[in-house]
Short mmCIF file of C-alpha atoms in Angstrom, two decimals:
data_model
loop_
_atom_site.label_atom_id
_atom_site.label_comp_id
_atom_site.label_asym_id
_atom_site.label_seq_id
_atom_site.Cartn_x
_atom_site.Cartn_y
_atom_site.Cartn_z
CA MET A 1 132.69 32.66 -178.75
CA LYS A 2 132.95 29.45 -176.75
CA ILE A 3 131.89 29.51 -173.11
CA ALA A 4 132.05 26.68 -170.59
CA VAL A 5 129.44 26.67 -167.84
CA THR A 6 128.96 24.42 -164.80
CA GLY A 7 125.80 23.70 -162.80
CA LEU A 8 123.63 21.80 -165.28
CA ASN A 9 121.83 20.04 -162.45
CA ALA A 10 118.38 21.37 -163.33
CA THR A 11 116.69 19.39 -160.56
CA ASP A 12 114.30 20.40 -157.78
CA ASN A 13 117.35 22.07 -156.22
CA PRO A 14 118.54 23.57 -159.47
CA GLY A 15 121.98 24.82 -160.36
CA PRO A 16 122.22 28.09 -162.30
CA GLY A 17 123.99 26.60 -165.34
CA ILE A 18 121.00 26.24 -167.65
CA PRO A 19 119.55 29.72 -166.97
CA VAL A 20 123.02 31.20 -167.44
CA MET A 21 123.26 29.42 -170.80
CA ARG A 22 119.80 30.62 -171.84
CA SER A 23 120.79 34.16 -170.94
CA LEU A 24 124.00 33.90 -173.00
CA GLN A 25 122.04 32.53 -175.97
CA GLU A 26 120.09 35.80 -175.90
CA GLY A 27 123.19 37.92 -175.37
CA GLY A 28 123.93 38.67 -178.99
CA PHE A 29 127.22 36.77 -179.21
CA ASP A 30 128.44 35.62 -182.61
CA ASP A 31 128.75 31.86 -183.17
CA LEU A 32 128.13 31.04 -179.52
CA LYS A 33 129.12 27.53 -178.52
CA LEU A 34 128.20 26.40 -175.02
CA ILE A 35 130.20 23.73 -173.26
CA GLY A 36 128.57 22.09 -170.27
CA LEU A 37 130.89 21.00 -167.47
CA ILE A 38 129.07 18.36 -165.45
CA TYR A 39 129.78 16.32 -162.35
CA ASP A 40 127.11 13.65 -162.71
CA SER A 41 126.03 11.82 -165.83
CA LEU A 42 122.36 12.32 -164.94
CA GLU A 43 122.42 16.10 -164.64
CA PRO A 44 119.28 16.99 -166.60
CA GLY A 45 120.94 19.84 -168.49
CA ILE A 46 123.05 17.33 -170.41
CA TYR A 47 119.93 15.99 -172.11
CA MET A 48 118.29 19.30 -172.96
CA ASP A 49 118.18 19.97 -176.70
CA ASN A 50 118.63 23.71 -176.54
CA ALA A 51 121.32 24.05 -173.91
CA ALA A 52 124.92 22.81 -174.15
CA ASP A 53 126.43 21.96 -177.54
CA VAL A 54 128.76 19.51 -175.86
CA CYS A 55 129.17 18.30 -172.27
CA TYR A 56 132.26 17.10 -170.44
CA GLN A 57 132.43 15.43 -167.08
CA ILE A 58 134.75 17.09 -164.56
CA PRO A 59 135.90 15.77 -161.17
CA TYR A 60 134.16 16.78 -157.96
CA PRO A 61 135.91 19.51 -155.93
CA SER A 62 136.74 16.88 -153.30
CA SER A 63 139.07 15.18 -155.82
CA GLY A 64 141.50 18.05 -155.44
CA LEU A 65 142.45 21.09 -157.45
CA GLU A 66 145.13 19.41 -159.52
CA SER A 67 142.84 16.82 -161.04
CA LEU A 68 140.28 19.55 -161.74
CA TYR A 69 142.90 21.70 -163.43
CA GLU A 70 144.19 18.82 -165.54
CA ARG A 71 140.69 17.96 -166.70
CA ILE A 72 139.88 21.59 -167.54
CA ALA A 73 143.19 21.93 -169.40
CA TYR A 74 142.42 18.76 -171.37
CA ILE A 75 138.92 19.98 -172.29
CA HIS A 76 140.39 23.32 -173.28
CA SER A 77 142.97 21.62 -175.51
CA ILE A 78 140.05 20.16 -177.50
CA GLU A 79 137.43 22.88 -177.35
CA LYS A 80 139.63 26.00 -177.07
CA PHE A 81 136.87 27.71 -175.12
CA ASP A 82 137.22 31.42 -174.36
CA MET A 83 135.62 31.71 -170.93
CA LEU A 84 134.63 29.57 -167.97
CA ILE A 85 131.66 30.41 -165.74
CA PRO A 86 131.44 28.34 -162.55
CA THR A 87 127.96 28.62 -161.04
CA LEU A 88 128.02 26.47 -157.90
CA ASP A 89 128.96 27.65 -154.40
CA SER A 90 130.93 24.53 -153.53
CA GLU A 91 133.24 24.73 -156.55
CA LEU A 92 133.95 28.46 -156.43
CA TYR A 93 136.85 28.35 -154.00
CA GLY A 94 138.61 25.86 -156.25
CA PHE A 95 138.06 27.86 -159.42
CA VAL A 96 139.13 31.09 -157.72
CA LYS A 97 142.38 29.42 -156.68
CA LEU A 98 142.87 28.11 -160.20
CA GLU A 99 142.04 31.44 -161.83
CA PRO A 100 145.64 32.52 -162.67
CA ARG A 101 146.39 29.13 -164.23
CA LEU A 102 143.14 29.18 -166.19
CA ASN A 103 143.89 32.70 -167.41
CA ALA A 104 147.36 31.52 -168.43
CA LEU A 105 145.69 28.92 -170.65
CA GLY A 106 143.76 31.73 -172.31
CA ILE A 107 140.51 31.08 -170.43
CA LYS A 108 138.77 34.26 -169.28
CA THR A 109 136.98 34.34 -165.94
CA PHE A 110 135.08 36.95 -163.97
CA LEU A 111 135.44 35.83 -160.39
CA PRO A 112 135.72 37.37 -156.94
CA THR A 113 138.94 37.10 -154.96
CA LEU A 114 139.26 34.65 -152.08
CA ASP A 115 138.95 37.57 -149.64
CA GLN A 116 135.76 38.75 -151.29
CA LEU A 117 134.39 35.22 -151.18
CA ASN A 118 135.20 34.92 -147.50
CA ILE A 119 133.73 38.27 -146.43
CA ARG A 120 130.26 37.31 -147.61
CA GLY A 121 130.43 33.74 -146.26
CA LYS A 122 127.61 32.50 -144.09
CA ASP A 123 129.96 32.46 -141.12
CA LYS A 124 131.05 36.08 -141.66
CA LEU A 125 127.77 37.66 -142.74
CA LEU A 126 126.70 38.84 -139.29
CA GLY A 127 129.90 40.82 -138.75
CA PHE A 128 129.85 42.27 -142.24
CA CYS A 129 126.24 43.45 -141.96
CA LYS A 130 126.65 44.88 -138.48
CA ALA A 131 129.71 46.83 -139.59
CA ASN A 132 127.76 48.28 -142.50
CA GLY A 133 124.39 49.06 -140.94
CA ILE A 134 122.48 46.28 -142.68
CA HIS A 135 119.77 44.39 -140.77
CA VAL A 136 120.75 40.76 -140.30
CA PRO A 137 119.34 37.93 -138.17
CA LYS A 138 121.38 37.07 -135.10
CA ASN A 139 123.41 33.94 -135.58
CA THR A 140 125.94 31.75 -133.92
CA LEU A 141 128.36 29.20 -135.34
CA ALA A 142 128.14 25.72 -133.92
CA THR A 143 130.99 23.28 -134.17
CA SER A 144 129.60 20.64 -131.85
CA LEU A 145 126.24 19.42 -130.61
CA HIS A 146 127.08 21.01 -127.28
CA ASP A 147 126.69 24.44 -128.89
CA LEU A 148 123.00 23.74 -129.39
CA TYR A 149 122.48 23.99 -125.63
CA SER A 150 123.20 27.71 -125.85
CA ILE A 151 120.23 28.30 -128.16
CA PRO A 152 117.71 29.05 -125.38
CA SER A 153 119.89 31.82 -123.99
CA ASP A 154 120.69 33.38 -127.37
CA PHE A 155 117.47 32.84 -129.31
CA THR A 156 113.91 31.68 -128.96
CA TYR A 157 112.66 28.78 -131.03
CA PRO A 158 112.04 28.40 -133.88
CA VAL A 159 115.60 28.84 -135.17
CA VAL A 160 117.10 28.23 -138.60
CA ILE A 161 119.81 25.55 -138.82
CA LYS A 162 121.99 26.07 -141.90
CA GLY A 163 124.80 24.17 -143.57
CA ILE A 164 127.96 26.06 -144.43
CA PHE A 165 127.34 25.69 -148.18
CA TYR A 166 123.77 24.55 -148.72
CA GLU A 167 120.48 23.68 -147.06
CA ALA A 168 118.59 25.23 -144.20
CA TYR A 169 115.91 23.92 -141.88
CA ILE A 170 113.56 25.53 -139.40
CA ALA A 171 113.80 23.81 -136.03
CA ASN A 172 110.96 24.32 -133.57
CA ASN A 173 112.63 22.70 -130.58
CA PHE A 174 115.88 21.22 -129.34
CA GLU A 175 115.11 17.73 -130.66
CA GLU A 176 114.52 19.02 -134.17
CA ALA A 177 117.61 21.22 -133.98
CA THR A 178 119.73 18.22 -132.99
CA GLY A 179 118.42 16.17 -135.92
CA PHE A 180 119.07 18.91 -138.48
CA PHE A 181 122.47 19.65 -136.96
CA LYS A 182 123.62 16.04 -137.42
CA LYS A 183 122.19 15.83 -140.92
CA LEU A 184 123.93 19.03 -142.08
CA ALA A 185 127.21 18.26 -140.32
CA ASN A 186 127.37 14.86 -142.02
CA LYS A 187 126.64 16.36 -145.41
CA TRP A 188 128.47 19.69 -145.45
CA GLY A 189 130.79 19.64 -142.44
CA TYR A 190 131.30 22.39 -139.85
CA PRO A 191 130.48 25.00 -138.78
CA ILE A 192 126.72 24.79 -138.66
CA ILE A 193 125.01 28.18 -138.60
CA ILE A 194 122.23 28.67 -136.06
CA GLN A 195 120.26 31.70 -137.11
CA GLU A 196 117.44 33.71 -135.62
CA TYR A 197 114.18 32.98 -137.43
CA ILE A 198 112.64 36.08 -138.98
CA LYS A 199 109.00 35.57 -139.86
CA GLY A 200 108.00 37.29 -143.06
CA SER A 201 108.13 37.15 -146.85
CA GLU A 202 111.18 36.21 -148.91
CA TYR A 203 112.71 38.60 -151.41
CA ASN A 204 115.82 38.03 -153.51
CA VAL A 205 118.02 40.22 -155.68
CA VAL A 206 120.22 39.08 -158.56
CA ALA A 207 123.06 41.52 -159.13
CA LEU A 208 126.33 41.91 -160.99
CA GLY A 209 129.37 43.66 -159.51
CA ASP A 210 132.09 45.07 -161.74
CA GLY A 211 134.92 44.41 -159.27
CA GLU A 212 135.55 48.10 -158.73
CA GLY A 213 132.64 48.79 -156.39
CA GLY A 214 130.09 49.42 -159.11
CA MET A 215 126.82 47.57 -159.53
CA THR A 216 126.30 46.89 -163.22
CA GLY A 217 122.73 45.76 -162.70
CA ALA A 218 120.27 44.33 -160.21
CA VAL A 219 116.78 42.90 -160.34
CA PRO A 220 114.71 42.31 -157.18
CA MET A 221 112.17 39.50 -157.05
CA LYS A 222 109.54 38.28 -154.61
CA LYS A 223 109.20 34.56 -154.29
CA LEU A 224 105.62 33.60 -155.08
CA TYR A 225 105.93 29.87 -154.52
CA ILE A 226 108.52 28.12 -152.35
CA THR A 227 109.19 24.38 -152.42
CA ASP A 228 109.70 22.26 -149.35
CA LYS A 229 113.44 22.67 -149.98
CA GLY A 230 113.02 26.41 -149.68
CA LYS A 231 113.61 26.97 -153.38
CA GLY A 232 111.68 29.66 -155.21
CA TRP A 233 109.56 27.86 -157.79
CA SER A 234 107.90 31.03 -158.94
CA GLY A 235 108.71 34.68 -158.51
CA VAL A 236 107.93 38.15 -159.81
CA THR A 237 110.04 41.25 -160.31
CA ILE A 238 109.13 44.15 -158.06
CA THR A 239 110.08 47.76 -157.55
CA GLU A 240 111.69 48.19 -154.16
CA PRO A 241 114.37 50.87 -153.87
CA ALA A 242 115.36 49.64 -150.38
CA LEU A 243 116.48 46.27 -151.77
CA LEU A 244 118.53 47.91 -154.50
CA GLU A 245 120.14 50.29 -152.01
CA ILE A 246 121.25 47.42 -149.77
CA SER A 247 122.53 45.46 -152.79
CA GLN A 248 124.46 48.50 -154.01
CA LYS A 249 125.97 48.94 -150.55
CA VAL A 250 127.06 45.28 -150.33
CA ILE A 251 128.65 45.29 -153.78
CA SER A 252 130.35 48.60 -153.12
CA LYS A 253 131.74 47.57 -149.72
CA ILE A 254 133.13 44.28 -151.01
CA SER A 255 134.02 45.57 -154.49
CA TRP A 256 132.30 42.41 -155.61
CA LYS A 257 133.34 41.01 -158.95
CA SER A 258 130.90 38.51 -160.47
CA GLY A 259 127.23 37.64 -160.25
CA MET A 260 125.60 37.58 -156.87
CA GLU A 261 122.34 36.68 -155.21
CA LEU A 262 121.18 38.46 -152.07
CA GLU A 263 118.48 36.75 -150.04
CA PHE A 264 116.24 38.86 -147.82
CA MET A 265 113.40 38.34 -145.40
CA LYS A 266 110.98 41.21 -144.91
CA SER A 267 109.99 41.06 -141.28
CA GLU A 268 106.27 40.74 -140.71
CA THR A 269 106.58 42.71 -137.50
CA THR A 270 108.98 45.54 -138.38
CA GLY A 271 108.71 45.72 -142.18
CA GLU A 272 112.52 45.84 -142.33
CA TYR A 273 114.56 43.78 -144.79
CA TYR A 274 116.95 41.34 -143.15
CA LEU A 275 119.83 40.05 -145.24
CA LEU A 276 119.85 36.28 -144.81
CA GLU A 277 122.57 35.26 -147.25
CA ILE A 278 124.86 36.50 -150.00
CA ASN A 279 125.39 33.80 -152.58
CA PRO A 280 128.57 34.29 -154.62
CA ARG A 281 127.14 33.50 -158.06
CA PHE A 282 124.07 34.01 -160.19
CA PRO A 283 120.98 32.25 -158.82
CA ALA A 284 119.04 29.54 -160.63
CA TRP A 285 116.34 32.14 -161.40
CA VAL A 286 118.81 34.46 -163.18
CA TYR A 287 116.95 34.02 -166.49
CA LEU A 288 114.31 36.35 -165.04
CA ALA A 289 116.88 39.17 -165.28
CA PRO A 290 117.19 39.19 -169.11
CA GLY A 291 113.44 38.62 -169.20
CA ALA A 292 113.06 41.87 -167.28
CA GLY A 293 115.56 43.73 -169.45
CA GLN A 294 118.91 43.13 -167.73
CA ASN A 295 120.96 40.34 -169.29
CA LEU A 296 123.42 40.16 -166.42
CA PRO A 297 125.22 36.94 -167.51
CA ALA A 298 125.83 38.41 -170.97
CA ALA A 299 127.03 41.67 -169.41
CA MET A 300 129.43 39.69 -167.23
CA VAL A 301 130.93 37.93 -170.25
CA LYS A 302 131.38 41.24 -172.04
CA MET A 303 133.11 42.73 -168.99
CA ALA A 304 135.39 39.69 -168.79
CA PHE A 305 136.52 40.58 -172.31
CA GLY A 306 137.24 44.14 -171.27
CA GLU A 307 134.12 45.79 -172.62
CA LYS A 308 132.87 48.76 -170.63
CA ILE A 309 129.25 48.15 -169.75
CA LYS A 310 126.98 51.03 -168.88
CA PRO A 311 125.10 50.08 -165.71
CA PHE A 312 121.50 49.05 -166.31
CA ASP A 313 119.06 51.64 -164.99
CA HIS A 314 115.78 49.93 -165.74
CA TYR A 315 113.96 46.63 -165.56
CA THR A 316 110.38 45.52 -166.13
CA ILE A 317 108.25 45.26 -163.02
CA GLY A 318 105.74 42.41 -162.88
CA LYS A 319 107.75 39.94 -164.99
CA MET A 320 107.35 36.52 -163.45
CA PHE A 321 108.84 33.07 -163.78
CA VAL A 322 107.31 29.71 -163.01
CA ARG A 323 109.47 26.59 -163.04
CA CYS A 324 108.08 23.38 -164.41
CA SER A 325 108.83 19.72 -164.20
CA TRP A 326 109.18 18.29 -167.71
CA ASP A 327 110.27 14.79 -168.60
CA LEU A 328 113.06 14.69 -171.17
CA LEU A 329 113.35 11.54 -173.27
CA ALA A 330 116.72 10.36 -174.48
CA ASP A 331 118.27 7.20 -175.81
CA VAL A 332 120.30 5.34 -173.24
CA SER A 333 123.27 5.57 -175.62
CA LYS A 334 123.65 9.19 -174.49
CA LEU A 335 123.97 8.09 -170.89
CA ALA A 336 126.41 5.41 -171.99
CA GLN A 337 128.53 7.93 -173.83
CA ILE A 338 128.75 10.52 -171.08
CA SER A 339 129.27 7.98 -168.31
CA THR A 340 131.96 5.96 -170.09
CA LEU A 341 133.75 8.55 -172.21
CA GLY A 342 133.02 11.61 -170.03
CA VAL A 343 131.89 13.58 -173.06
CA LEU A 344 128.64 13.95 -174.98
CA ASP A 345 128.36 15.92 -178.20
CA ASN A 346 124.77 16.99 -178.74
CA GLY A 347 125.52 17.42 -182.43
CA LYS A 348 123.92 20.83 -182.71
CA MET B 1 83.38 62.00 -145.62
CA ARG B 2 86.58 60.21 -146.54
CA GLN B 3 88.54 59.95 -149.73
CA PHE B 4 91.09 57.38 -150.87
CA GLU B 5 93.53 56.86 -153.68
CA VAL B 6 95.12 53.84 -155.29
CA PRO B 7 98.94 53.95 -155.05
CA ALA B 8 100.94 54.09 -158.27
CA TYR B 9 102.58 50.72 -157.58
CA ALA B 10 99.20 48.91 -157.67
CA ALA B 11 98.39 47.48 -161.11
CA VAL B 12 94.76 46.42 -161.54
CA SER B 13 93.46 44.24 -164.36
CA ASP B 14 89.99 44.38 -165.90
CA THR B 15 89.16 41.17 -164.10
CA GLY B 16 89.94 42.50 -160.63
CA PHE B 17 93.44 41.04 -160.22
CA ILE B 18 95.72 43.42 -158.32
CA PHE B 19 99.53 43.23 -158.38
CA LEU B 20 101.47 45.35 -155.92
CA GLY B 21 104.72 46.23 -157.66
CA ASN B 22 106.50 47.16 -154.42
CA SER B 23 105.90 43.87 -152.63
CA GLY B 24 104.96 41.38 -155.33
CA GLU B 25 101.74 40.54 -153.51
CA THR B 26 98.66 39.70 -155.53
CA PHE B 27 94.95 39.93 -154.74
CA ASN B 28 91.65 39.13 -156.41
CA LEU B 29 88.58 41.32 -156.13
CA ASN B 30 85.09 39.98 -156.75
CA GLU B 31 82.73 41.77 -159.09
CA ILE B 32 81.27 44.25 -156.62
CA GLY B 33 84.67 44.74 -154.96
CA LYS B 34 86.13 45.65 -158.35
CA GLU B 35 83.27 48.08 -158.99
CA ILE B 36 83.87 49.88 -155.68
CA PHE B 37 87.62 49.83 -156.24
CA ASP B 38 87.11 51.47 -159.65
CA LEU B 39 85.00 54.21 -158.05
CA ILE B 40 87.83 54.87 -155.59
CA ARG B 41 90.26 55.02 -158.49
CA LEU B 42 88.01 57.65 -160.06
CA LYS B 43 88.70 59.74 -156.92
CA MET B 44 85.12 59.52 -155.69
CA ASN B 45 84.69 60.26 -151.99
CA THR B 46 82.70 57.96 -149.74
CA GLU B 47 79.42 59.85 -150.22
CA GLU B 48 79.76 59.61 -153.97
CA VAL B 49 80.55 55.89 -153.72
CA PHE B 50 77.51 55.36 -151.47
CA LYS B 51 75.25 57.16 -153.92
CA GLU B 52 76.58 55.22 -156.89
CA ILE B 53 76.10 51.84 -155.23
CA LEU B 54 72.76 52.61 -153.51
CA ASP B 55 71.36 53.89 -156.81
CA ASN B 56 72.29 50.71 -158.63
CA TYR B 57 71.84 47.91 -156.08
CA GLU B 58 69.04 46.83 -153.79
CA VAL B 59 70.76 47.43 -150.49
CA ASP B 60 69.93 49.68 -147.56
CA ARG B 61 72.40 52.36 -146.60
CA GLN B 62 73.13 50.98 -143.13
CA THR B 63 74.05 47.53 -144.45
CA PHE B 64 76.17 48.93 -147.24
CA GLU B 65 77.99 51.38 -144.96
CA ARG B 66 78.93 48.52 -142.62
CA ASP B 67 80.16 46.30 -145.46
CA PHE B 68 81.95 49.23 -147.10
CA GLU B 69 83.77 50.00 -143.85
CA ASP B 70 84.95 46.37 -143.62
CA PHE B 71 86.07 46.40 -147.23
CA ILE B 72 87.91 49.69 -146.95
CA ASN B 73 89.72 48.56 -143.80
CA ARG B 74 90.93 45.47 -145.60
CA LEU B 75 92.13 47.45 -148.61
CA LEU B 76 93.97 49.83 -146.27
CA SER B 77 95.57 47.02 -144.28
CA TYR B 78 96.88 45.36 -147.45
CA GLY B 79 98.20 48.65 -148.81
CA LEU B 80 95.85 48.59 -151.80
CA ILE B 81 94.56 52.10 -151.11
CA LYS B 82 95.68 55.12 -149.12
CA GLU B 83 93.51 57.67 -147.36
CA ILE B 84 94.03 61.21 -148.58
#
């Protein structure tokens, strides 16, 4: 079995590629070969000894679908990989559009449709949740700085200013909101999401939808330590039926097909869970799921190959993860190889 | 006389570390806090807890009752015990 995975940027804002690979390594596949698809020659996952067998550089989504397809087709002509797992939000639209052509090459995928992707988008979440009785923070979509003037009538500060794909900041006043708005607009484009700030504790769920409305598995986690970028640096699995019920409802309503992360805030004042975001892929902490007894990435691969997977009905409560910063040493020849040839064989 | 119980989702270690499985919150009890918590887990009512502590420590009842009340209120507010 040869599987190509993206998102090897194991930085302080980590992609899910490495934890997906670690999960697959424990998935019981025969002769597993992992192919890393990377955008930048300094993505840390390239240099990890126990991750990808070989890495190939691929073009950024902004280069256009055709160049991405040609590169993937070229890599496939060499590696003959069986499945491709994209793990980054910003590349998903491209891979979903390419899915029929990838499948025609013999590359399996397990991806949502464009409609499914759109329904759970940050700009559509409010409507989706309201229609389905799920608590959600109020939000408004801003397409110009002028829209920020409406904040005082719609919300009270602080508010959360979010980019359409990534990043979110808490703004305590108009001046801060303006600064974050410009920063996010320059980086990720429009619209900018202005969201009601719910004070409380953060909870996340990693889940897998079978594409027919069924939830193959789900593991809820409380963030124990959050970085200044808002990333969970430590977390612990918990038992919370309410989180699983909401996750089940979301997956069922969208008939979600693929991995998913649901981000919640438990309100300090009401005790209710507010759904902040639905991310259309496994999160960077997905390795906690197999650690707790649900190997969701491995289950997804098996489903992509047509295997019927019995939904998981159990996970270990109190299993925690702690990320660490660890310097990898490598000879500069590796950097030379990946940056000039666009390929690095780790010789495993 | 009051009686309390420790909810099933609270896991307590020998060293007084408490993990709430429903919220992921964690707490640390000091030595005497752990001892009182263990008495509550044994389903002792407040009178039985008072007797146990007053028999074993040099503390007057009034002082202990006041401190116990504070302690119990904290445990209740954090969801570490429930009144039955």
